[in-house]
GROMACS .gro file of C-alpha atoms in nm:
model
  358
    1UNK     CA    1  -2.580  -4.836   1.535
    2UNK     CA    2  -2.346  -4.567   1.672
    3UNK     CA    3  -2.335  -4.224   1.516
    4UNK     CA    4  -2.081  -4.070   1.366
    5UNK     CA    5  -2.192  -3.770   1.279
    6UNK     CA    6  -2.426  -3.594   1.484
    7UNK     CA    7  -2.716  -3.365   1.380
    8UNK     CA    8  -2.608  -3.004   1.394
    9UNK     CA    9  -2.702  -2.692   1.115
   10UNK     CA   10  -2.815  -2.420   1.383
   11UNK     CA   11  -2.494  -2.213   1.216
   12UNK     CA   12  -2.602  -2.281   0.863
   13UNK     CA   13  -2.853  -2.145   0.898
   14UNK     CA   14  -2.808  -1.820   1.020
   15UNK     CA   15  -2.566  -1.749   0.739
   16UNK     CA   16  -2.847  -1.863   0.531
   17UNK     CA   17  -2.676  -2.269   0.410
   18UNK     CA   18  -2.936  -2.525   0.279
   19UNK     CA   19  -2.804  -2.814   0.324
   20UNK     CA   20  -2.990  -3.175   0.198
   21UNK     CA   21  -2.868  -3.465   0.301
   22UNK     CA   22  -3.025  -3.776   0.074
   23UNK     CA   23  -3.105  -4.096   0.149
   24UNK     CA   24  -2.800  -4.173  -0.066
   25UNK     CA   25  -2.499  -4.116  -0.078
   26UNK     CA   26  -2.421  -3.661  -0.132
   27UNK     CA   27  -2.475  -3.451   0.042
   28UNK     CA   28  -2.453  -3.087  -0.130
   29UNK     CA   29  -2.358  -2.743   0.065
   30UNK     CA   30  -2.533  -2.439  -0.119
   31UNK     CA   31  -2.325  -2.156  -0.034
   32UNK     CA   32  -2.552  -1.868   0.032
   33UNK     CA   33  -2.597  -1.557  -0.231
   34UNK     CA   34  -2.482  -1.213  -0.140
   35UNK     CA   35  -2.275  -1.287   0.192
   36UNK     CA   36  -1.934  -1.374   0.176
   37UNK     CA   37  -1.766  -1.695   0.164
   38UNK     CA   38  -1.741  -1.823   0.604
   39UNK     CA   39  -1.742  -2.177   0.821
   40UNK     CA   40  -2.076  -2.414   0.693
   41UNK     CA   41  -2.176  -2.641   0.949
   42UNK     CA   42  -2.370  -2.916   0.807
   43UNK     CA   43  -2.474  -3.282   0.848
   44UNK     CA   44  -2.432  -3.566   0.769
   45UNK     CA   45  -2.804  -3.784   0.866
   46UNK     CA   46  -2.580  -4.126   0.893
   47UNK     CA   47  -2.463  -4.356   1.108
   48UNK     CA   48  -2.104  -4.470   1.004
   49UNK     CA   49  -2.202  -4.835   0.904
   50UNK     CA   50  -2.494  -4.709   0.634
   51UNK     CA   51  -2.201  -4.465   0.485
   52UNK     CA   52  -2.015  -4.614   0.205
   53UNK     CA   53  -1.666  -4.562   0.164
   54UNK     CA   54  -1.701  -4.334  -0.103
   55UNK     CA   55  -1.969  -4.082   0.078
   56UNK     CA   56  -1.935  -3.718  -0.129
   57UNK     CA   57  -2.034  -3.342   0.013
   58UNK     CA   58  -1.980  -3.147  -0.295
   59UNK     CA   59  -1.935  -2.806  -0.280
   60UNK     CA   60  -2.165  -2.555  -0.444
   61UNK     CA   61  -2.075  -2.515  -0.872
   62UNK     CA   62  -2.152  -2.138  -0.829
   63UNK     CA   63  -1.903  -2.161  -0.575
   64UNK     CA   64  -1.493  -2.165  -0.596
   65UNK     CA   65  -1.179  -2.114  -0.420
   66UNK     CA   66  -0.943  -1.852  -0.616
   67UNK     CA   67  -0.582  -1.801  -0.494
   68UNK     CA   68  -0.598  -1.458  -0.604
   69UNK     CA   69  -0.830  -1.397  -0.293
   70UNK     CA   70  -0.694  -1.588  -0.066
   71UNK     CA   71  -1.017  -1.826  -0.042
   72UNK     CA   72  -1.067  -2.093   0.133
   73UNK     CA   73  -1.343  -2.329   0.188
   74UNK     CA   74  -1.409  -2.351   0.594
   75UNK     CA   75  -1.651  -2.614   0.735
   76UNK     CA   76  -1.741  -2.743   1.088
   77UNK     CA   77  -1.680  -3.122   1.059
   78UNK     CA   78  -1.897  -3.291   1.326
   79UNK     CA   79  -1.880  -3.649   1.466
   80UNK     CA   80  -2.041  -3.822   1.785
   81UNK     CA   81  -1.786  -3.897   2.039
   82UNK     CA   82  -1.463  -3.756   2.100
   83UNK     CA   83  -1.323  -4.110   2.038
   84UNK     CA   84  -1.350  -4.043   1.664
   85UNK     CA   85  -1.117  -3.916   1.494
   86UNK     CA   86  -1.040  -3.755   1.164
   87UNK     CA   87  -0.820  -3.677   0.950
   88UNK     CA   88  -0.807  -3.465   0.575
   89UNK     CA   89  -0.592  -3.537   0.288
   90UNK     CA   90  -0.535  -3.358  -0.073
   91UNK     CA   91  -0.630  -3.642  -0.328
   92UNK     CA   92  -0.680  -3.426  -0.607
   93UNK     CA   93  -0.589  -3.036  -0.715
   94UNK     CA   94  -0.396  -2.737  -0.645
   95UNK     CA   95  -0.513  -2.688  -0.297
   96UNK     CA   96  -0.420  -2.748   0.066
   97UNK     CA   97  -0.626  -2.934   0.365
   98UNK     CA   98  -0.619  -2.833   0.767
   99UNK     CA   99  -0.852  -2.980   1.010
  100UNK     CA  100  -0.807  -2.893   1.367
  101UNK     CA  101  -1.051  -3.044   1.687
  102UNK     CA  102  -1.221  -2.786   1.821
  103UNK     CA  103  -1.386  -2.984   2.009
  104UNK     CA  104  -1.495  -3.360   2.189
  105UNK     CA  105  -1.737  -3.346   1.847
  106UNK     CA  106  -1.625  -3.109   1.552
  107UNK     CA  107  -1.314  -3.022   1.332
  108UNK     CA  108  -1.280  -2.759   1.214
  109UNK     CA  109  -1.154  -2.833   0.784
  110UNK     CA  110  -0.996  -2.548   0.549
  111UNK     CA  111  -0.889  -2.580   0.214
  112UNK     CA  112  -0.681  -2.293   0.033
  113UNK     CA  113  -0.690  -2.207  -0.296
  114UNK     CA  114  -0.322  -2.299  -0.447
  115UNK     CA  115  -0.303  -2.236  -0.768
  116UNK     CA  116  -0.057  -2.091  -0.990
  117UNK     CA  117  -0.022  -1.696  -1.179
  118UNK     CA  118  -0.020  -1.927  -1.513
  119UNK     CA  119  -0.337  -2.182  -1.435
  120UNK     CA  120  -0.567  -1.983  -1.655
  121UNK     CA  121  -0.889  -2.183  -1.588
  122UNK     CA  122  -1.094  -2.142  -1.326
  123UNK     CA  123  -1.301  -2.481  -1.284
  124UNK     CA  124  -0.971  -2.701  -1.147
  125UNK     CA  125  -1.173  -3.021  -0.974
  126UNK     CA  126  -1.026  -3.023  -0.661
  127UNK     CA  127  -1.078  -3.324  -0.384
  128UNK     CA  128  -0.985  -3.339  -0.035
  129UNK     CA  129  -1.014  -3.723   0.184
  130UNK     CA  130  -1.227  -3.743   0.483
  131UNK     CA  131  -1.071  -4.033   0.661
  132UNK     CA  132  -1.297  -4.080   0.965
  133UNK     CA  133  -1.190  -4.288   1.260
  134UNK     CA  134  -1.408  -4.414   1.521
  135UNK     CA  135  -1.124  -4.592   1.769
  136UNK     CA  136  -1.365  -4.731   2.030
  137UNK     CA  137  -1.607  -4.890   1.846
  138UNK     CA  138  -1.306  -5.012   1.515
  139UNK     CA  139  -1.529  -4.845   1.296
  140UNK     CA  140  -1.388  -4.587   1.002
  141UNK     CA  141  -1.484  -4.408   0.678
  142UNK     CA  142  -1.372  -4.242   0.386
  143UNK     CA  143  -1.569  -3.899   0.296
  144UNK     CA  144  -1.535  -3.754   0.005
  145UNK     CA  145  -1.507  -3.299   0.026
  146UNK     CA  146  -1.563  -3.195  -0.394
  147UNK     CA  147  -1.483  -2.870  -0.564
  148UNK     CA  148  -1.393  -2.648  -0.754
  149UNK     CA  149  -1.097  -2.330  -0.812
  150UNK     CA  150  -0.902  -2.188  -1.017
  151UNK     CA  151  -0.619  -1.809  -0.941
  152UNK     CA  152  -0.920  -1.634  -1.044
  153UNK     CA  153  -1.230  -1.560  -1.181
  154UNK     CA  154  -1.195  -1.501  -1.577
  155UNK     CA  155  -1.315  -1.132  -1.766
  156UNK     CA  156  -1.342  -1.163  -2.116
  157UNK     CA  157  -1.200  -0.854  -2.342
  158UNK     CA  158  -1.451  -0.689  -2.616
  159UNK     CA  159  -1.397  -0.432  -2.760
  160UNK     CA  160  -1.405  -0.081  -2.624
  161UNK     CA  161  -1.444  -0.213  -2.286
  162UNK     CA  162  -1.262  -0.069  -1.919
  163UNK     CA  163  -1.187  -0.361  -1.713
  164UNK     CA  164  -0.998  -0.302  -1.383
  165UNK     CA  165  -0.831  -0.664  -1.235
  166UNK     CA  166  -0.987  -0.729  -0.876
  167UNK     CA  167  -1.086  -1.022  -0.636
  168UNK     CA  168  -1.406  -1.194  -0.691
  169UNK     CA  169  -1.666  -1.090  -0.544
  170UNK     CA  170  -1.769  -1.356  -0.271
  171UNK     CA  171  -1.581  -1.581  -0.475
  172UNK     CA  172  -1.858  -1.704  -0.758
  173UNK     CA  173  -1.902  -1.683  -1.124
  174UNK     CA  174  -1.956  -1.352  -1.259
  175UNK     CA  175  -1.735  -1.256  -1.506
  176UNK     CA  176  -1.750  -0.909  -1.384
  177UNK     CA  177  -1.394  -0.943  -1.127
  178UNK     CA  178  -1.059  -1.164  -1.128
  179UNK     CA  179  -0.705  -1.090  -1.255
  180UNK     CA  180  -0.750  -1.351  -1.552
  181UNK     CA  181  -0.849  -1.218  -1.905
  182UNK     CA  182  -0.946  -1.373  -2.160
  183UNK     CA  183  -0.872  -1.220  -2.529
  184UNK     CA  184  -0.996  -1.504  -2.773
  185UNK     CA  185  -1.205  -1.188  -2.931
  186UNK     CA  186  -0.993  -0.926  -3.211
  187UNK     CA  187  -1.049  -0.590  -3.025
  188UNK     CA  188  -1.068  -0.363  -3.315
  189UNK     CA  189  -1.127  -0.107  -3.106
  190UNK     CA  190  -0.909   0.040  -2.801
  191UNK     CA  191  -0.961  -0.166  -2.494
  192UNK     CA  192  -0.861  -0.094  -2.127
  193UNK     CA  193  -0.744  -0.311  -1.872
  194UNK     CA  194  -0.625  -0.155  -1.471
  195UNK     CA  195  -0.388  -0.384  -1.392
  196UNK     CA  196  -0.322  -0.114  -1.044
  197UNK     CA  197  -0.422   0.193  -0.951
  198UNK     CA  198  -0.123   0.316  -1.153
  199UNK     CA  199  -0.018   0.101  -1.433
  200UNK     CA  200  -0.303   0.061  -1.705
  201UNK     CA  201  -0.237  -0.171  -2.078
  202UNK     CA  202  -0.411  -0.048  -2.383
  203UNK     CA  203  -0.511  -0.303  -2.629
  204UNK     CA  204  -0.615  -0.269  -2.998
  205UNK     CA  205  -0.552  -0.560  -3.242
  206UNK     CA  206  -0.571  -0.916  -3.229
  207UNK     CA  207  -0.353  -1.091  -2.915
  208UNK     CA  208  -0.284  -1.455  -3.074
  209UNK     CA  209  -0.351  -1.550  -2.721
  210UNK     CA  210  -0.669  -1.709  -2.527
  211UNK     CA  211  -0.576  -1.603  -2.123
  212UNK     CA  212  -0.325  -1.387  -1.985
  213UNK     CA  213  -0.299  -1.329  -1.661
  214UNK     CA  214  -0.299  -0.927  -1.544
  215UNK     CA  215  -0.210  -0.889  -1.260
  216UNK     CA  216   0.032  -0.598  -1.080
  217UNK     CA  217   0.176  -0.666  -0.725
  218UNK     CA  218   0.412  -0.394  -0.564
  219UNK     CA  219   0.623  -0.586  -0.295
  220UNK     CA  220   0.948  -0.480  -0.324
  221UNK     CA  221   1.257  -0.661  -0.498
  222UNK     CA  222   1.550  -0.729  -0.232
  223UNK     CA  223   1.810  -0.733  -0.482
  224UNK     CA  224   1.707  -0.445  -0.644
  225UNK     CA  225   1.659  -0.221  -0.335
  226UNK     CA  226   2.015  -0.321  -0.310
  227UNK     CA  227   2.092  -0.217  -0.598
  228UNK     CA  228   1.989   0.111  -0.588
  229UNK     CA  229   2.094   0.205  -0.229
  230UNK     CA  230   1.851   0.465  -0.033
  231UNK     CA  231   1.674   0.581  -0.339
  232UNK     CA  232   1.253   0.612  -0.333
  233UNK     CA  233   1.198   0.284  -0.576
  234UNK     CA  234   0.813   0.209  -0.724
  235UNK     CA  235   0.808  -0.177  -0.853
  236UNK     CA  236   0.528  -0.300  -1.085
  237UNK     CA  237   0.532  -0.617  -1.104
  238UNK     CA  238   0.336  -0.835  -1.381
  239UNK     CA  239   0.363  -1.181  -1.125
  240UNK     CA  240   0.195  -1.391  -1.489
  241UNK     CA  241   0.465  -1.210  -1.720
  242UNK     CA  242   0.190  -1.202  -1.977
  243UNK     CA  243   0.268  -1.263  -2.335
  244UNK     CA  244   0.125  -1.085  -2.701
  245UNK     CA  245   0.142  -1.173  -3.044
  246UNK     CA  246   0.057  -0.807  -3.093
  247UNK     CA  247   0.236  -0.524  -2.872
  248UNK     CA  248   0.033  -0.289  -2.619
  249UNK     CA  249   0.025  -0.049  -2.485
  250UNK     CA  250   0.136   0.051  -2.095
  251UNK     CA  251   0.123   0.378  -1.967
  252UNK     CA  252   0.318   0.405  -1.637
  253UNK     CA  253   0.200   0.717  -1.367
  254UNK     CA  254   0.469   0.819  -1.185
  255UNK     CA  255   0.708   1.221  -1.260
  256UNK     CA  256   0.799   1.379  -1.526
  257UNK     CA  257   1.195   1.346  -1.362
  258UNK     CA  258   1.212   0.995  -1.275
  259UNK     CA  259   1.385   0.688  -1.442
  260UNK     CA  260   1.231   0.403  -1.550
  261UNK     CA  261   1.388   0.083  -1.535
  262UNK     CA  262   1.261  -0.303  -1.658
  263UNK     CA  263   1.418  -0.625  -1.439
  264UNK     CA  264   1.493  -0.900  -1.504
  265UNK     CA  265   1.374  -1.172  -1.275
  266UNK     CA  266   1.515  -1.497  -1.451
  267UNK     CA  267   1.832  -1.299  -1.528
  268UNK     CA  268   1.894  -1.023  -1.266
  269UNK     CA  269   1.949  -0.808  -1.588
  270UNK     CA  270   1.858  -0.434  -1.481
  271UNK     CA  271   1.759  -0.214  -1.846
  272UNK     CA  272   1.597   0.147  -1.932
  273UNK     CA  273   1.242   0.102  -2.027
  274UNK     CA  274   1.289   0.320  -2.368
  275UNK     CA  275   0.943   0.538  -2.220
  276UNK     CA  276   0.779   0.811  -2.340
  277UNK     CA  277   0.656   1.091  -2.125
  278UNK     CA  278   0.301   1.268  -2.196
  279UNK     CA  279   0.091   1.386  -1.946
  280UNK     CA  280  -0.078   1.082  -1.774
  281UNK     CA  281   0.256   0.969  -1.744
  282UNK     CA  282   0.520   0.714  -1.834
  283UNK     CA  283   0.425   0.525  -2.219
  284UNK     CA  284   0.578   0.304  -2.353
  285UNK     CA  285   0.498  -0.011  -2.627
  286UNK     CA  286   0.586  -0.417  -2.569
  287UNK     CA  287   0.512  -0.799  -2.606
  288UNK     CA  288   0.589  -0.919  -2.320
  289UNK     CA  289   0.478  -0.770  -1.920
  290UNK     CA  290   0.754  -0.755  -1.716
  291UNK     CA  291   0.839  -0.635  -1.367
  292UNK     CA  292   0.921  -0.299  -1.414
  293UNK     CA  293   1.101  -0.019  -1.159
  294UNK     CA  294   1.066   0.391  -1.149
  295UNK     CA  295   1.340   0.574  -0.949
  296UNK     CA  296   1.369   0.927  -0.849
  297UNK     CA  297   1.749   0.870  -0.966
  298UNK     CA  298   1.934   0.783  -1.268
  299UNK     CA  299   2.142   0.497  -1.293
  300UNK     CA  300   2.321   0.259  -1.477
  301UNK     CA  301   2.240  -0.039  -1.651
  302UNK     CA  302   2.339  -0.385  -1.534
  303UNK     CA  303   2.288  -0.745  -1.315
  304UNK     CA  304   2.204  -0.692  -0.966
  305UNK     CA  305   2.254  -1.042  -0.917
  306UNK     CA  306   2.638  -1.062  -1.035
  307UNK     CA  307   2.746  -0.717  -0.976
  308UNK     CA  308   2.826  -0.521  -0.650
  309UNK     CA  309   2.713  -0.176  -0.748
  310UNK     CA  310   2.865   0.153  -0.587
  311UNK     CA  311   2.714   0.424  -0.720
  312UNK     CA  312   2.980   0.691  -0.573
  313UNK     CA  313   3.313   0.788  -0.769
  314UNK     CA  314   3.549   0.570  -0.768
  315UNK     CA  315   3.942   0.590  -0.720
  316UNK     CA  316   4.118   0.515  -1.038
  317UNK     CA  317   4.315   0.183  -1.016
  318UNK     CA  318   4.716   0.239  -1.082
  319UNK     CA  319   4.904   0.046  -1.324
  320UNK     CA  320   5.234  -0.069  -1.199
  321UNK     CA  321   5.451   0.224  -1.383
  322UNK     CA  322   5.221   0.540  -1.259
  323UNK     CA  323   5.354   0.747  -0.943
  324UNK     CA  324   5.043   0.738  -0.732
  325UNK     CA  325   5.056   0.356  -0.469
  326UNK     CA  326   4.695   0.348  -0.465
  327UNK     CA  327   4.733   0.188  -0.084
  328UNK     CA  328   5.024   0.463   0.073
  329UNK     CA  329   4.926   0.758  -0.196
  330UNK     CA  330   5.307   0.765  -0.252
  331UNK     CA  331   5.555   0.583  -0.456
  332UNK     CA  332   5.921   0.615  -0.285
  333UNK     CA  333   5.722   0.512   0.052
  334UNK     CA  334   5.765   0.182  -0.109
  335UNK     CA  335   6.128   0.301  -0.140
  336UNK     CA  336   6.123   0.399   0.168
  337UNK     CA  337   6.019  -0.025   0.337
  338UNK     CA  338   6.236  -0.190   0.130
  339UNK     CA  339   6.568   0.062   0.260
  340UNK     CA  340   6.510  -0.004   0.581
  341UNK     CA  341   6.384  -0.401   0.531
  342UNK     CA  342   6.763  -0.381   0.427
  343UNK     CA  343   6.973  -0.244   0.698
  344UNK     CA  344   6.735  -0.525   0.951
  345UNK     CA  345   6.845  -0.748   0.733
  346UNK     CA  346   7.247  -0.684   0.809
  347UNK     CA  347   7.223  -0.541   1.159
  348UNK     CA  348   7.041  -0.901   1.195
  349UNK     CA  349   7.412  -1.013   0.992
  350UNK     CA  350   7.628  -0.815   1.223
  351UNK     CA  351   7.457  -0.952   1.522
  352UNK     CA  352   7.481  -1.323   1.438
  353UNK     CA  353   7.890  -1.251   1.294
  354UNK     CA  354   7.984  -1.148   1.667
  355UNK     CA  355   7.766  -1.414   1.799
  356UNK     CA  356   7.994  -1.681   1.595
  357UNK     CA  357   8.281  -1.479   1.691
  358UNK     CA  358   8.279  -1.551   2.086
   0.00000   0.00000   0.00000
């Protein structure tokens, strides 16, 4: 019988990976402790003929692929010869999968997390189907690659906590990092979450929600950039738009002479925030966290999608009975133009009369 998958384990062993091949149908890939996820080499010590149609490869339960971490689970899938083709399809979960042949006997397989900002669980299941076809020997098999993932790991908020939004360490379940926070506990002593080096949110009370995404991004927003023209603008966007039953206190570090606005990404409205400046920055309370814009200059509120804003002084628009003409600067020029038109018509009439009388 022909072997489809070669017995290659050297790279994984150098990373301290334990890959256990069972005589039956399941292979468990155990990720190393204390090192970042990288490339995993493992083997299935079975011939193609002995593989069932649904053999499984399972990622260690203590590992996750998280969107927030830009996490990828990578490994080399070894085949017996260049006639063996491997194709991967997503069977389940919000993931992307890619296969690339890197040699006659190996494919690089990459699984990337694609869960969204409102996907709060960290243990969503995902499945990749690897279709292995030996064209030369007319054999084929389907192998399932399985794991878990989510947008990020989850931190539980307890009274008095001082927590920080951070990427997960080695994609493991620690409960000490991540952007998703569990608010199921009543917070009777003020807790703080540092969402960004310049943004803190304070909690005290019952917030009526189990989990929220507290990640803040600072990417420029093109529509707002255009609205504010050349002014220096800082953006603080709560990408998950967290919503609470009780108001939270937001503190944004900024200059006392700055101006704070909230941008509604759904409607395009830009409104000034009723915030108070303290020694630590701009402070305000709200039940819904959105997108905040800090500027050096004050601007009128408006809609960045519907208005072509020019914040310079505009000339007044004249009415018909005004003496000033906005196009020429003088109303009497209209009379001159009319007189010239009349003269032209009279001259044209005279020429026509002479031609007719000849």
